[in-house]
Amino acid sequence: MLIDTYGRVATDLRVSLTDRCNLRCTYCMPEEGLQWLAKPELLTDDEIVRLVRVAVTLLGVTEVRFTGGEPLLRPGLVSVVERCAALEPRPRLSLTTNGIGLARTAQALQAAGLDRVNVSLDTLRPEVFAALTRRRRHQDVLDGLAAARAAGLAPVKVNSVLMPGHNADEAPDLLAWAVANDYELRFIEQMPLDAQHGWRRDGMITAEQILESLRTRFTLTPEGAAERGSAPAERWLVDGGPARVGVIASVTRPFCRACDRTRLTADGQVRTCLFATEETDLRGALRDGASDEELAHLWRAAMRGKKAGSGLDAPEFLQPARPMSAIGG
């Protein structure tokens, strides 16, 4: 079991498969990209599967989410999913992706054992997509979403970040489109995880502003804390349901007290929080010949160091040195 000193138990593992990405979203990285991890620094497919096995069989993890960077850029992704799906007990497997390339891989991923996907899409307007991502791949994302739905990777969730000056007015349109296409939309407050360290609290669109915008067109009924559990998104029924919309208010309404996540970076570091400034190296121990039990012991020790909260409101808060693409979303 992965339990911290505040009694929280981590059952949800986020595994970053690569720090590379084929978009250059303005709230994540600079236009020229970043210095990517060298191949020897990355966990191999075998190492990823072994660490997931340790988490599932020795530490009580029941959910595994593959992230990046962009995980579809990982050549061995389908094999990794298939091998993790064969673990006993079988974890529930999901993927967070920008959707580019999903149209050609959705069916193979579903056949390998992937249960569902989260796809990032911030706008319905191709020109705004190009401005936000610095790439003209809007239709590829729409095609990927449709392919995921057709493959049965349900529920297909869409993650959207609203940015002033770009798509701040699009919340109602995005929700209407999501409901019409049977996608579950979740808005995410912009977080201080950009490589440029340009995030400003007074420059972000808050959960309350998002909800105020949605209520100009829809009736939203709170789903309630009992339904939410440890999920990061607060959810509302849309016009009485069954459609739902979620808001992840990591900055203005943090959910740290119910957090059940642990994170593994593409280079084999355990992170207890997106905003952690410390990591525990499992890759080094693994390559030095550590047993599964020894790896589990290191992971448990890392979990005991998890802080009570993200610290975003503390005067001494420091943005993590590594950006979202390196940490894994």
PDB file of N, CA and C in Angstrom, residues 15-18 37-52 74 80 264-270 281-284 286-287:
ATOM      1  N   VAL A  15       1.783   7.410 -15.433  1.00  0.00           N
ATOM      2  CA  VAL A  15       3.072   7.004 -15.988  1.00  0.00           C
ATOM      3  C   VAL A  15       3.375   7.818 -17.238  1.00  0.00           C
ATOM      4  N   SER A  16       4.394   8.660 -17.168  1.00  0.00           N
ATOM      5  CA  SER A  16       4.828   9.408 -18.346  1.00  0.00           C
ATOM      6  C   SER A  16       5.702   8.504 -19.211  1.00  0.00           C
ATOM      7  N   LEU A  17       5.360   8.377 -20.480  1.00  0.00           N
ATOM      8  CA  LEU A  17       6.094   7.503 -21.394  1.00  0.00           C
ATOM      9  C   LEU A  17       7.156   8.234 -22.192  1.00  0.00           C
ATOM     10  N   THR A  18       7.059   9.542 -22.281  1.00  0.00           N
ATOM     11  CA  THR A  18       8.038  10.354 -23.001  1.00  0.00           C
ATOM     12  C   THR A  18       7.840  11.806 -22.607  1.00  0.00           C
ATOM     13  N   LEU A  37      14.874  14.515 -23.117  1.00  0.00           N
ATOM     14  CA  LEU A  37      15.684  13.510 -22.444  1.00  0.00           C
ATOM     15  C   LEU A  37      16.373  12.614 -23.467  1.00  0.00           C
ATOM     16  N   ALA A  38      17.620  12.273 -23.201  1.00  0.00           N
ATOM     17  CA  ALA A  38      18.333  11.341 -24.075  1.00  0.00           C
ATOM     18  C   ALA A  38      17.755   9.945 -23.894  1.00  0.00           C
ATOM     19  N   LYS A  39      17.815   9.130 -24.950  1.00  0.00           N
ATOM     20  CA  LYS A  39      17.198   7.803 -24.909  1.00  0.00           C
ATOM     21  C   LYS A  39      17.681   6.957 -23.726  1.00  0.00           C
ATOM     22  N   PRO A  40      18.997   6.964 -23.381  1.00  0.00           N
ATOM     23  CA  PRO A  40      19.427   6.144 -22.240  1.00  0.00           C
ATOM     24  C   PRO A  40      18.809   6.567 -20.905  1.00  0.00           C
ATOM     25  N   GLU A  41      18.352   7.808 -20.833  1.00  0.00           N
ATOM     26  CA  GLU A  41      17.732   8.286 -19.595  1.00  0.00           C
ATOM     27  C   GLU A  41      16.299   7.791 -19.446  1.00  0.00           C
ATOM     28  N   LEU A  42      15.657   7.471 -20.553  1.00  0.00           N
ATOM     29  CA  LEU A  42      14.267   7.032 -20.516  1.00  0.00           C
ATOM     30  C   LEU A  42      14.169   5.591 -20.031  1.00  0.00           C
ATOM     31  N   LEU A  43      13.098   5.294 -19.332  1.00  0.00           N
ATOM     32  CA  LEU A  43      12.812   3.905 -18.995  1.00  0.00           C
ATOM     33  C   LEU A  43      12.539   3.124 -20.279  1.00  0.00           C
ATOM     34  N   THR A  44      13.020   1.903 -20.338  1.00  0.00           N
ATOM     35  CA  THR A  44      12.687   1.034 -21.461  1.00  0.00           C
ATOM     36  C   THR A  44      11.267   0.496 -21.275  1.00  0.00           C
ATOM     37  N   ASP A  45      10.747  -0.120 -22.321  1.00  0.00           N
ATOM     38  CA  ASP A  45       9.414  -0.730 -22.207  1.00  0.00           C
ATOM     39  C   ASP A  45       9.384  -1.761 -21.086  1.00  0.00           C
ATOM     40  N   ASP A  46      10.423  -2.598 -21.019  1.00  0.00           N
ATOM     41  CA  ASP A  46      10.479  -3.627 -19.977  1.00  0.00           C
ATOM     42  C   ASP A  46      10.503  -3.001 -18.588  1.00  0.00           C
ATOM     43  N   GLU A  47      11.240  -1.895 -18.430  1.00  0.00           N
ATOM     44  CA  GLU A  47      11.331  -1.235 -17.127  1.00  0.00           C
ATOM     45  C   GLU A  47       9.996  -0.615 -16.731  1.00  0.00           C
ATOM     46  N   ILE A  48       9.299  -0.025 -17.704  1.00  0.00           N
ATOM     47  CA  ILE A  48       7.983   0.553 -17.415  1.00  0.00           C
ATOM     48  C   ILE A  48       7.032  -0.534 -16.933  1.00  0.00           C
ATOM     49  N   VAL A  49       6.981  -1.641 -17.667  1.00  0.00           N
ATOM     50  CA  VAL A  49       6.062  -2.718 -17.308  1.00  0.00           C
ATOM     51  C   VAL A  49       6.424  -3.287 -15.940  1.00  0.00           C
ATOM     52  N   ARG A  50       7.708  -3.414 -15.662  1.00  0.00           N
ATOM     53  CA  ARG A  50       8.101  -3.949 -14.357  1.00  0.00           C
ATOM     54  C   ARG A  50       7.664  -3.028 -13.224  1.00  0.00           C
ATOM     55  N   LEU A  51       7.865  -1.714 -13.384  1.00  0.00           N
ATOM     56  CA  LEU A  51       7.477  -0.793 -12.322  1.00  0.00           C
ATOM     57  C   LEU A  51       5.962  -0.735 -12.166  1.00  0.00           C
ATOM     58  N   VAL A  52       5.228  -0.823 -13.269  1.00  0.00           N
ATOM     59  CA  VAL A  52       3.774  -0.884 -13.156  1.00  0.00           C
ATOM     60  C   VAL A  52       3.374  -2.166 -12.421  1.00  0.00           C
ATOM     61  N   ARG A  74       5.419   7.269 -28.274  1.00  0.00           N
ATOM     62  CA  ARG A  74       6.194   6.133 -27.756  1.00  0.00           C
ATOM     63  C   ARG A  74       6.012   4.946 -28.693  1.00  0.00           C
ATOM     64  N   VAL A  80       3.191  -2.008 -24.471  1.00  0.00           N
ATOM     65  CA  VAL A  80       3.174  -1.679 -23.043  1.00  0.00           C
ATOM     66  C   VAL A  80       1.763  -1.813 -22.480  1.00  0.00           C
ATOM     67  N   LEU A 264       5.012   8.602 -12.034  1.00  0.00           N
ATOM     68  CA  LEU A 264       6.291   8.078 -12.478  1.00  0.00           C
ATOM     69  C   LEU A 264       6.682   8.805 -13.756  1.00  0.00           C
ATOM     70  N   THR A 265       7.825   9.491 -13.728  1.00  0.00           N
ATOM     71  CA  THR A 265       8.267  10.246 -14.898  1.00  0.00           C
ATOM     72  C   THR A 265       8.882   9.308 -15.934  1.00  0.00           C
ATOM     73  N   ALA A 266       9.076   9.848 -17.130  1.00  0.00           N
ATOM     74  CA  ALA A 266       9.618   9.032 -18.216  1.00  0.00           C
ATOM     75  C   ALA A 266      11.033   8.553 -17.930  1.00  0.00           C
ATOM     76  N   ASP A 267      11.746   9.240 -17.044  1.00  0.00           N
ATOM     77  CA  ASP A 267      13.093   8.810 -16.677  1.00  0.00           C
ATOM     78  C   ASP A 267      13.127   8.110 -15.320  1.00  0.00           C
ATOM     79  N   GLY A 268      11.968   7.624 -14.878  1.00  0.00           N
ATOM     80  CA  GLY A 268      11.942   6.733 -13.730  1.00  0.00           C
ATOM     81  C   GLY A 268      12.012   7.373 -12.365  1.00  0.00           C
ATOM     82  N   GLN A 269      11.482   8.585 -12.253  1.00  0.00           N
ATOM     83  CA  GLN A 269      11.445   9.264 -10.964  1.00  0.00           C
ATOM     84  C   GLN A 269      10.033   9.239 -10.399  1.00  0.00           C
ATOM     85  N   VAL A 270       9.893   8.921  -9.121  1.00  0.00           N
ATOM     86  CA  VAL A 270       8.599   8.994  -8.458  1.00  0.00           C
ATOM     87  C   VAL A 270       8.353  10.427  -8.014  1.00  0.00           C
ATOM     88  N   ASP A 281      14.414   8.418  -7.128  1.00  0.00           N
ATOM     89  CA  ASP A 281      14.922   7.729  -8.308  1.00  0.00           C
ATOM     90  C   ASP A 281      14.707   6.222  -8.214  1.00  0.00           C
ATOM     91  N   LEU A 282      13.790   5.705  -9.028  1.00  0.00           N
ATOM     92  CA  LEU A 282      13.618   4.263  -9.127  1.00  0.00           C
ATOM     93  C   LEU A 282      14.451   3.676 -10.261  1.00  0.00           C
ATOM     94  N   ARG A 283      14.710   4.465 -11.279  1.00  0.00           N
ATOM     95  CA  ARG A 283      15.480   3.956 -12.426  1.00  0.00           C
ATOM     96  C   ARG A 283      16.870   3.495 -11.994  1.00  0.00           C
ATOM     97  N   GLY A 284      17.546   4.313 -11.191  1.00  0.00           N
ATOM     98  CA  GLY A 284      18.888   3.944 -10.748  1.00  0.00           C
ATOM     99  C   GLY A 284      18.884   2.658  -9.950  1.00  0.00           C
ATOM    100  N   LEU A 286      16.602   0.297 -10.016  1.00  0.00           N
ATOM    101  CA  LEU A 286      16.212  -0.798 -10.891  1.00  0.00           C
ATOM    102  C   LEU A 286      17.416  -1.292 -11.695  1.00  0.00           C
ATOM    103  N   ARG A 287      18.165  -0.355 -12.268  1.00  0.00           N
ATOM    104  CA  ARG A 287      19.313  -0.732 -13.100  1.00  0.00           C
ATOM    105  C   ARG A 287      20.494  -1.233 -12.278  1.00  0.00           C
TER     106      ARG A 287
END
